[in-house]
Coordinates of C-alpha atoms in Angstrom, one line a residue:
Chain A
M1285 CA 0.0 0.0 0.0
R1286 CA 1.2 3.5 -0.9
N1287 CA 0.1 6.9 0.3
I1288 CA 0.0 9.4 -2.6
K1289 CA -0.1 13.2 -2.0
I1290 CA -1.4 15.3 -4.9
I1291 CA -1.7 19.1 -5.5
V1292 CA -4.9 20.0 -7.3
Q1293 CA -6.0 23.2 -9.1
Y1294 CA -9.7 23.8 -10.0
N1295 CA -12.1 26.4 -11.2
G1296 CA -14.9 26.1 -8.7
K1297 CA -17.5 27.6 -11.0
N1298 CA -19.3 24.4 -12.0
Y1299 CA -18.9 22.6 -8.7
C1300 CA -20.8 22.2 -5.5
G1301 CA -17.5 22.6 -3.7
W1302 CA -14.8 20.1 -2.7
Q1303 CA -17.0 17.6 -1.0
K1304 CA -19.3 15.0 -2.7
Q1305 CA -23.0 15.7 -2.3
P1306 CA -25.9 13.3 -2.7
D1307 CA -26.6 14.7 -6.1
S1308 CA -23.2 16.0 -7.2
M1309 CA -19.7 14.6 -7.4
G1310 CA -17.8 17.7 -6.2
I1311 CA -14.1 18.0 -6.9
Q1312 CA -13.5 15.0 -4.5
G1313 CA -15.8 12.7 -6.4
N1314 CA -14.3 13.7 -9.8
L1315 CA -10.8 12.9 -8.4
E1316 CA -12.0 9.5 -7.0
Y1317 CA -13.6 8.7 -10.3
A1318 CA -10.3 9.5 -12.1
I1319 CA -8.2 7.5 -9.7
E1320 CA -10.5 4.5 -10.1
K1321 CA -10.1 4.8 -13.9
I1322 CA -6.3 4.6 -13.7
T1323 CA -5.9 2.2 -10.8
G1324 CA -9.0 0.1 -11.0
E1325 CA -9.4 0.7 -7.2
K1326 CA -12.3 2.4 -5.4
V1327 CA -10.5 4.9 -3.2
K1328 CA -11.6 7.6 -0.8
I1329 CA -9.6 10.8 -1.3
T1330 CA -8.9 13.1 1.7
G1331 CA -8.5 16.9 1.1
S1332 CA -6.8 19.5 3.3
G1333 CA -10.2 20.9 3.9
R1334 CA -13.4 21.6 2.1
T1335 CA -13.8 24.5 -0.2
D1336 CA -17.3 25.9 -0.7
A1337 CA -19.4 25.9 -3.9
G1338 CA -17.7 28.3 -6.4
V1339 CA -14.4 28.6 -4.6
H1340 CA -11.3 27.9 -6.7
A1341 CA -8.0 26.3 -5.8
L1342 CA -4.5 26.9 -7.1
G1343 CA -2.9 24.5 -4.6
Q1344 CA -5.4 22.3 -2.8
V1345 CA -3.7 19.2 -1.4
A1346 CA -5.2 15.7 -1.1
N1347 CA -4.0 12.2 -0.5
F1348 CA -5.2 8.7 -1.2
F1349 CA -4.0 5.1 -0.6
T1350 CA -3.4 2.7 -3.5
E1351 CA -2.0 -0.7 -4.3
S1352 CA -1.1 0.6 -7.8
S1353 CA 2.6 0.7 -8.7
I1354 CA 2.2 3.7 -11.1
P1355 CA 5.2 6.0 -10.6
A1356 CA 4.3 9.2 -8.8
H1357 CA 5.6 11.4 -11.6
R1358 CA 3.2 9.8 -14.0
I1359 CA 0.1 10.4 -11.9
P1360 CA -0.7 14.0 -12.9
D1361 CA -0.9 13.3 -16.6
A1362 CA -2.8 10.0 -16.0
L1363 CA -5.4 11.7 -13.7
N1364 CA -5.7 14.8 -15.9
S1365 CA -6.6 12.6 -18.9
Q1366 CA -9.6 11.4 -16.9
L1367 CA -10.6 14.7 -15.3
P1368 CA -12.7 17.6 -16.6
K1369 CA -10.7 20.5 -18.0
D1370 CA -11.5 22.7 -15.0
I1371 CA -9.7 20.3 -12.6
S1372 CA -6.0 19.8 -12.9
V1373 CA -3.5 17.7 -10.9
I1374 CA -0.2 19.5 -11.0
Y1375 CA 2.0 17.4 -8.7
A1376 CA 2.1 14.0 -7.1
E1377 CA 4.5 12.3 -4.7
E1378 CA 4.6 9.2 -2.5
V1379 CA 4.6 10.2 1.2
D1380 CA 4.8 8.5 4.6
M1381 CA 1.8 6.4 5.5
E1382 CA 1.2 8.8 8.4
F1383 CA 0.7 11.8 6.1
H1384 CA -2.9 13.1 6.3
S1385 CA -3.9 16.1 4.1
R1386 CA -6.0 17.6 6.8
Y1387 CA -4.5 16.7 10.1
S1388 CA -0.9 17.1 8.9
A1389 CA -1.6 20.6 7.5
K1390 CA 0.3 23.4 9.4
G1391 CA -1.2 26.3 7.6
K1392 CA -2.9 27.7 4.5
R1393 CA -2.7 30.7 2.2
Y1394 CA -5.8 32.1 0.5
R1395 CA -6.1 34.7 -2.2
Y1396 CA -9.1 37.0 -2.6
V1397 CA -9.4 39.1 -5.8
I1398 CA -11.4 42.3 -6.1
H1399 CA -12.1 44.2 -9.3
N1400 CA -12.7 47.8 -8.2
S1401 CA -14.6 49.4 -11.1
R1402 CA -18.0 50.7 -12.0
Y1403 CA -18.0 48.5 -15.1
R1404 CA -17.7 44.8 -15.4
N1405 CA -14.5 43.3 -16.8
P1406 CA -15.2 40.4 -19.2
I1407 CA -11.9 38.7 -18.6
V1408 CA -11.9 38.4 -14.8
R1409 CA -15.7 38.7 -14.3
E1410 CA -16.1 35.1 -13.1
T1411 CA -13.0 35.0 -10.9
S1412 CA -13.2 38.3 -9.1
Y1413 CA -15.5 40.3 -6.9
Q1414 CA -16.6 43.5 -8.7
V1415 CA -16.9 46.4 -6.2
K1416 CA -18.4 49.5 -7.8
Y1417 CA -17.7 51.8 -4.9
D1418 CA -14.4 53.8 -4.6
L1419 CA -12.1 51.9 -2.2
D1420 CA -9.4 53.5 0.0
V1421 CA -6.8 50.8 -0.6
E1422 CA -4.3 52.4 1.7
K1423 CA -6.7 52.4 4.5
M1424 CA -7.6 48.7 3.8
K1425 CA -3.8 47.9 4.0
R1426 CA -3.4 49.8 7.3
E1427 CA -6.4 48.1 8.9
A1428 CA -5.5 44.7 7.6
E1429 CA -2.3 44.8 9.7
A1430 CA -4.5 44.3 12.8
L1431 CA -5.4 40.9 11.5
K1432 CA -1.9 39.6 12.0
G1433 CA -1.1 37.6 15.1
T1434 CA -3.2 35.4 17.3
H1435 CA -6.8 36.5 17.9
D1436 CA -10.2 35.1 18.7
F1437 CA -11.9 35.4 15.3
F1438 CA -15.3 34.4 16.7
G1439 CA -16.9 37.5 14.9
F1440 CA -15.5 36.3 11.6
M1441 CA -17.2 32.9 11.4
S1442 CA -20.5 32.1 9.7
S1443 CA -23.0 30.4 12.0
G1444 CA -23.7 26.7 11.5
S1445 CA -20.1 25.6 12.2
S1446 CA -19.0 24.0 15.4
V1447 CA -15.4 24.3 16.4
E1448 CA -13.7 23.9 19.8
S1449 CA -11.8 27.1 19.6
T1450 CA -12.2 30.2 17.4
V1451 CA -8.7 31.4 18.1
R1452 CA -6.5 31.4 15.0
T1453 CA -3.1 32.9 14.1
I1454 CA -2.7 34.9 10.9
T1455 CA 1.0 35.0 9.9
D1456 CA 0.8 37.1 6.8
V1457 CA -1.5 39.6 5.1
N1458 CA -0.5 41.1 1.7
I1459 CA -2.6 43.5 -0.4
T1460 CA -1.4 44.5 -3.8
T1461 CA -3.0 46.4 -6.7
E1462 CA -2.5 46.5 -10.5
D1463 CA -4.7 48.9 -12.4
D1464 CA -8.2 48.3 -11.0
M1465 CA -7.5 44.9 -9.5
I1466 CA -6.9 44.4 -5.8
V1467 CA -5.4 41.1 -4.7
M1468 CA -5.5 40.2 -1.0
E1469 CA -3.6 37.2 0.4
F1470 CA -4.0 35.8 3.9
E1471 CA -1.9 33.2 5.5
G1472 CA -2.4 31.5 8.8
N1473 CA -2.5 28.3 10.8
G1474 CA -6.2 27.8 10.1
F1475 CA -9.3 29.6 9.1
L1476 CA -12.9 29.4 10.4
Y1477 CA -15.9 28.7 8.2
N1478 CA -16.2 31.6 5.8
M1479 CA -13.5 33.5 7.7
V1480 CA -11.5 34.7 4.6
R1481 CA -14.7 35.8 2.9
I1482 CA -15.9 37.7 6.0
I1483 CA -12.4 39.3 6.4
S1484 CA -12.5 40.3 2.7
G1485 CA -16.0 41.7 3.0
T1486 CA -15.0 43.6 6.1
L1487 CA -12.0 45.2 4.4
V1488 CA -14.2 46.2 1.5
D1489 CA -16.7 47.8 3.9
I1490 CA -13.9 49.6 5.6
G1491 CA -12.4 50.7 2.3
R1492 CA -15.6 52.2 1.1
G1493 CA -16.3 53.9 4.4
K1494 CA -19.4 51.9 5.3
I1495 CA -17.7 50.5 8.4
K1496 CA -16.1 53.3 10.5
K1497 CA -14.6 51.1 13.2
G1498 CA -11.1 49.8 12.9
M1499 CA -10.2 46.2 12.4
R1500 CA -8.8 45.8 15.9
E1501 CA -12.0 47.0 17.5
I1502 CA -14.0 44.7 15.2
I1503 CA -11.9 41.7 16.2
E1504 CA -12.2 42.5 19.9
A1505 CA -16.0 42.8 19.7
K1506 CA -16.2 39.1 18.9
D1507 CA -19.6 39.8 17.3
R1508 CA -20.5 38.7 13.7
K1509 CA -22.7 41.8 13.4
E1510 CA -19.7 44.1 13.9
A1511 CA -17.8 42.6 11.0
G1512 CA -18.7 43.2 7.3
H1513 CA -20.5 41.3 4.7
T1514 CA -19.5 37.8 3.5
A1515 CA -17.7 38.5 0.2
P1516 CA -18.8 36.1 -2.6
A1517 CA -17.2 32.7 -3.2
H1518 CA -16.3 33.1 -6.8
A1519 CA -13.3 35.4 -6.0
L1520 CA -11.7 33.2 -3.4
F1521 CA -8.7 30.9 -4.2
L1522 CA -7.1 28.4 -1.9
K1523 CA -3.5 29.1 -2.9
K1524 CA -1.3 26.9 -0.9
V1525 CA -1.4 24.4 2.0
F1526 CA 1.7 24.1 4.2
Y1527 CA 3.0 21.0 5.9
Chain B
M1084 CA -24.4 65.4 -34.5
R1085 CA -21.9 64.2 -31.9
N1086 CA -18.8 61.9 -32.2
I1087 CA -18.6 59.5 -29.2
K1088 CA -15.4 57.7 -28.4
I1089 CA -15.7 54.6 -26.2
I1090 CA -13.3 52.1 -24.6
V1091 CA -14.4 48.5 -24.8
Q1092 CA -13.2 45.3 -23.1
Y1093 CA -14.2 41.9 -24.3
N1094 CA -13.5 38.2 -23.9
G1095 CA -12.9 37.1 -27.5
K1096 CA -13.7 33.4 -26.8
N1097 CA -17.2 33.3 -28.3
Y1098 CA -16.6 35.8 -31.1
C1099 CA -15.4 35.7 -34.7
G1100 CA -13.3 38.8 -33.9
W1101 CA -14.0 42.5 -33.9
Q1102 CA -15.5 42.6 -37.4
K1103 CA -19.0 41.7 -38.4
Q1104 CA -19.1 38.6 -40.6
P1105 CA -21.9 37.5 -42.9
D1106 CA -23.1 34.9 -40.4
S1107 CA -21.9 36.5 -37.1
M1108 CA -22.2 39.8 -35.4
G1109 CA -18.7 40.1 -34.1
I1110 CA -17.9 42.6 -31.3
Q1111 CA -18.7 45.5 -33.7
G1112 CA -22.1 44.2 -34.6
N1113 CA -23.0 43.7 -30.9
L1114 CA -22.0 47.2 -30.1
E1115 CA -24.0 48.6 -33.1
Y1116 CA -27.0 46.6 -31.9
A1117 CA -26.7 48.0 -28.3
I1118 CA -26.3 51.6 -29.7
E1119 CA -29.4 51.2 -31.8
K1120 CA -31.3 49.9 -28.7
I1121 CA -30.4 53.0 -26.6
T1122 CA -30.5 55.7 -29.3
G1123 CA -32.9 54.3 -31.9
E1124 CA -30.4 55.0 -34.6
K1125 CA -28.7 52.6 -36.9
V1126 CA -25.0 53.5 -36.6
K1127 CA -21.7 52.2 -38.0
I1128 CA -19.1 51.9 -35.3
T1129 CA -15.4 52.2 -36.2
G1130 CA -12.7 50.4 -34.2
S1131 CA -9.0 51.2 -33.8
G1132 CA -8.4 48.0 -35.7
R1133 CA -9.7 44.5 -36.1
T1134 CA -8.9 41.9 -33.6
D1135 CA -9.0 38.3 -34.8
A1136 CA -11.3 35.5 -33.7
G1137 CA -10.5 34.6 -30.0
V1138 CA -8.4 37.7 -29.3
H1139 CA -9.4 39.7 -26.2
A1140 CA -9.4 43.4 -25.5
L1141 CA -8.8 45.3 -22.3
G1142 CA -8.8 48.7 -24.0
Q1143 CA -10.1 48.6 -27.6
V1144 CA -11.2 52.0 -28.8
A1145 CA -14.1 52.7 -31.1
N1146 CA -16.2 55.7 -32.1
F1147 CA -19.6 56.4 -33.6
F1148 CA -21.8 59.4 -34.6
T1149 CA -25.1 60.0 -33.0
E1150 CA -27.9 62.6 -32.8
S1151 CA -28.8 61.3 -29.4
S1152 CA -28.3 63.7 -26.5
I1153 CA -27.5 61.0 -23.9
P1154 CA -24.7 62.4 -21.6
A1155 CA -21.4 60.6 -22.3
H1156 CA -21.0 59.5 -18.7
R1157 CA -24.3 57.6 -18.9
I1158 CA -23.3 55.7 -22.1
P1159 CA -21.3 52.9 -20.5
D1160 CA -24.1 51.7 -18.2
A1161 CA -26.7 52.2 -21.0
L1162 CA -24.7 50.1 -23.5
N1163 CA -23.7 47.4 -21.0
S1164 CA -27.3 46.8 -20.1
Q1165 CA -27.8 45.8 -23.8
L1166 CA -24.5 43.9 -24.3
P1167 CA -23.6 40.3 -23.6
K1168 CA -21.7 39.9 -20.3
D1169 CA -18.4 39.2 -22.2
I1170 CA -18.4 42.7 -23.7
S1171 CA -18.1 45.7 -21.5
V1172 CA -17.9 49.5 -22.3
I1173 CA -15.8 51.0 -19.6
Y1174 CA -15.5 54.6 -20.8
A1175 CA -17.2 57.1 -23.1
E1176 CA -16.5 60.7 -24.0
E1177 CA -17.6 63.2 -26.7
V1178 CA -14.7 64.0 -29.0
D1179 CA -14.0 66.3 -32.0
M1180 CA -15.8 65.4 -35.1
E1181 CA -12.4 64.8 -36.7
F1182 CA -11.5 62.0 -34.3
H1183 CA -11.3 58.6 -36.0
S1184 CA -10.5 55.5 -33.9
R1185 CA -8.3 54.0 -36.6
Y1186 CA -6.7 56.9 -38.4
S1187 CA -6.1 59.0 -35.3
A1188 CA -4.4 56.2 -33.4
K1189 CA -0.7 56.9 -32.6
G1190 CA 0.1 53.5 -31.1
K1191 CA -1.0 50.4 -29.4
R1192 CA 0.0 48.2 -26.5
Y1193 CA -0.6 44.4 -26.6
R1194 CA -0.3 41.8 -23.9
Y1195 CA 0.5 38.1 -24.5
V1196 CA 0.2 35.7 -21.6
I1197 CA 2.0 32.4 -21.4
H1198 CA 1.4 29.7 -18.8
N1199 CA 4.7 27.7 -18.7
S1200 CA 3.8 24.4 -17.1
R1201 CA 3.5 20.8 -18.0
Y1202 CA 0.0 20.8 -16.5
R1203 CA -3.1 22.8 -17.4
N1204 CA -4.3 25.6 -15.1
P1205 CA -8.1 25.6 -14.9
I1206 CA -8.2 29.3 -14.0
V1207 CA -6.2 30.8 -16.9
R1208 CA -6.6 28.0 -19.3
E1209 CA -8.8 29.9 -21.7
T1210 CA -6.8 33.2 -21.6
S1211 CA -3.2 32.0 -21.7
Y1212 CA -1.0 29.9 -24.0
Q1213 CA 0.2 26.8 -22.2
V1214 CA 3.8 26.0 -23.1
K1215 CA 4.9 22.7 -21.7
Y1216 CA 8.6 23.0 -22.5
D1217 CA 11.1 24.6 -20.1
L1218 CA 11.5 28.2 -21.2
D1219 CA 14.7 30.3 -20.6
V1220 CA 12.9 33.5 -19.7
E1221 CA 16.1 35.5 -19.2
K1222 CA 17.2 34.6 -22.7
M1223 CA 13.7 35.6 -24.0
K1224 CA 14.1 39.0 -22.2
R1225 CA 17.5 39.6 -23.7
E1226 CA 16.5 38.7 -27.2
A1227 CA 13.3 40.7 -27.0
E1228 CA 15.4 43.8 -26.6
A1229 CA 16.3 43.6 -30.3
L1230 CA 12.7 44.2 -31.2
K1231 CA 12.9 47.7 -29.9
G1232 CA 13.3 50.5 -32.4
T1233 CA 12.3 50.9 -36.1
H1234 CA 12.7 47.7 -38.2
D1235 CA 11.3 46.1 -41.3
F1236 CA 9.1 43.4 -39.7
F1237 CA 8.3 41.7 -43.1
G1238 CA 9.2 38.3 -41.6
F1239 CA 6.7 38.8 -38.8
M1240 CA 3.6 39.1 -40.9
S1241 CA 1.2 36.4 -41.9
S1242 CA 0.6 36.2 -45.7
G1243 CA -2.7 37.4 -47.1
S1244 CA -2.3 41.0 -45.8
S1245 CA -1.5 43.9 -48.1
V1246 CA 0.3 46.8 -46.6
E1247 CA 2.3 49.6 -48.2
S1248 CA 5.2 49.3 -45.8
T1249 CA 6.2 46.6 -43.3
V1250 CA 8.4 49.0 -41.3
R1251 CA 7.1 49.5 -37.8
T1252 CA 8.5 51.0 -34.6
I1253 CA 8.4 49.1 -31.3
T1254 CA 8.8 51.5 -28.4
D1255 CA 8.5 49.2 -25.4
V1256 CA 8.8 45.5 -24.7
N1257 CA 8.3 44.3 -21.1
I1258 CA 8.4 40.7 -20.0
T1259 CA 7.5 39.8 -16.4
T1260 CA 6.9 36.6 -14.5
E1261 CA 4.8 35.5 -11.6
D1262 CA 5.0 31.8 -10.5
D1263 CA 4.6 29.9 -13.8
M1264 CA 3.0 32.8 -15.7
I1265 CA 5.0 34.9 -18.2
V1266 CA 3.4 38.2 -19.3
M1267 CA 4.8 39.9 -22.4
E1268 CA 3.8 43.4 -23.4
F1269 CA 4.6 45.1 -26.7
E1270 CA 4.0 48.7 -27.5
G1271 CA 4.5 50.4 -30.9
N1272 CA 3.2 52.7 -33.5
G1273 CA 1.5 49.9 -35.3
F1274 CA 1.6 46.1 -35.8
L1275 CA 1.3 44.0 -38.9
Y1276 CA -1.2 41.2 -39.4
N1277 CA -0.5 38.6 -36.7
M1278 CA 2.8 40.4 -35.8
V1279 CA 2.3 40.1 -32.0
R1280 CA 1.4 36.5 -32.2
I1281 CA 4.5 35.7 -34.4
I1282 CA 6.8 37.7 -32.1
S1283 CA 5.4 35.8 -29.2
G1284 CA 5.8 32.4 -30.9
T1285 CA 9.3 33.4 -31.9
L1286 CA 10.2 34.3 -28.3
V1287 CA 8.8 30.9 -27.1
D1288 CA 10.8 29.1 -29.8
I1289 CA 13.9 31.0 -28.7
G1290 CA 13.2 30.3 -25.0
R1291 CA 12.9 26.6 -25.5
G1292 CA 16.0 26.4 -27.7
K1293 CA 14.2 25.4 -30.9
I1294 CA 15.4 28.6 -32.6
K1295 CA 19.1 29.1 -32.2
K1296 CA 19.4 32.4 -34.0
G1297 CA 19.1 35.7 -32.3
M1298 CA 16.1 38.0 -32.7
R1299 CA 18.2 40.6 -34.5
E1300 CA 19.3 38.1 -37.1
I1301 CA 15.7 36.9 -37.5
I1302 CA 14.4 40.4 -38.1
E1303 CA 17.1 41.1 -40.6
A1304 CA 16.4 38.0 -42.6
K1305 CA 12.9 39.4 -43.5
D1306 CA 11.7 35.9 -44.1
R1307 CA 8.6 34.5 -42.4
K1308 CA 10.3 31.0 -42.3
E1309 CA 13.1 32.3 -40.1
A1310 CA 10.7 33.5 -37.4
G1311 CA 8.8 31.2 -35.1
H1312 CA 5.3 29.8 -35.0
T1313 CA 2.2 32.0 -34.7
A1314 CA 1.2 31.7 -31.0
P1315 CA -2.5 31.1 -30.5
A1316 CA -5.1 33.9 -30.4
H1317 CA -6.7 33.1 -27.1
A1318 CA -3.7 34.4 -25.1
L1319 CA -3.6 37.8 -26.9
F1320 CA -5.0 41.0 -25.4
L1321 CA -5.3 44.5 -27.0
K1322 CA -4.4 46.4 -23.9
K1323 CA -4.4 50.1 -24.9
V1324 CA -4.7 52.4 -27.9
F1325 CA -2.8 55.7 -27.8
Y1326 CA -4.0 58.9 -29.5

């Protein structure tokens, strides 16, 4: 038996998210189908975490166990030949039997992309959040600094999730602009349900002046109502998982 | 009568190109249809130049004459409400009656996007050229320098076009990379038919070592066979038109 780690990219547009649903295969189900096609085995693939419907990935990580002797470096091409064009395996390696995509993960990096313009952009329309209001990006950058460090992010979690602790550590926040695009990246040891989308929505609300409070105050309030709106899924990318 | 200049973005994927065809509206036909919807007038719209089937635009310029009194700043929203989602008018202004999108143009800037990876990327797959070979980007940058200046680009033109002169001036070439993406931009006073795609294909062939000659020698040969392949349309963007 071998444990195979893969890195997967996908365009989330046409999927119900990472996880299989009763009426939909999800990214997970498509990968399991492709693995069965090339190995003849029914496997269960484990991801580093779920991504919601519409969310994209540039570096999702998953692993599966197989009896197949196919060399790891051949796995991406083999799987890609069986996968839809909007899912792509870009890396595979054999790892220790103890490796677990989810439990072994030490951190993640997400990207959130904003198109700040009154008018739609036909190229990035489906992979960015169009914000029509003027945004004060310098203010967004300043306020985003308060996210760094270890905080109780209770106010940045959608209801319906049950976790033991809502304390998380954000190790890096980086906001860059090019023309009318704003790219925000967040790296940390873990993220609560919808946390990146709520952080992104809060930064947008701060940038347009709808929220007057500072990010530090909002975090300390530990109240979902003090944070901003949940920014849409189609502009969110899981960029990297760290082990 | 007023002369209206507009800036247009489009995703070329589903179009036969800028120009109307007997069996297809093209970008031009869609814009004329939208203008008729909002002004009630049948107009002919003039673009800064044609773009081929599949080519995108971030800053195509066009103009049309109208008797309508609709304020220029209202035109983008009005037209966008009548246009397909993959075409977007991002700017409009009233200009001198003498302004002509094509004849008044002083220069253009194009972008060509390469995804240099063995594996497809589901996010940029439809708007970049996947090159699976290792590319020596530093060599491409060095050789691209020879494009700058005034040269006879006869060897970088697809047959079937008739022009009086094949001499053009390239004022700027800029090649940048981010992860496995290579973005090449070319600015000049004008470009021959397929010139940007042939330059891009030649740089790829130089970067992978298929073409050993330098760019200067290739230009001086004035022979289409000495230049590289015509890189595909779906990775080309008309970025800006200068007046």
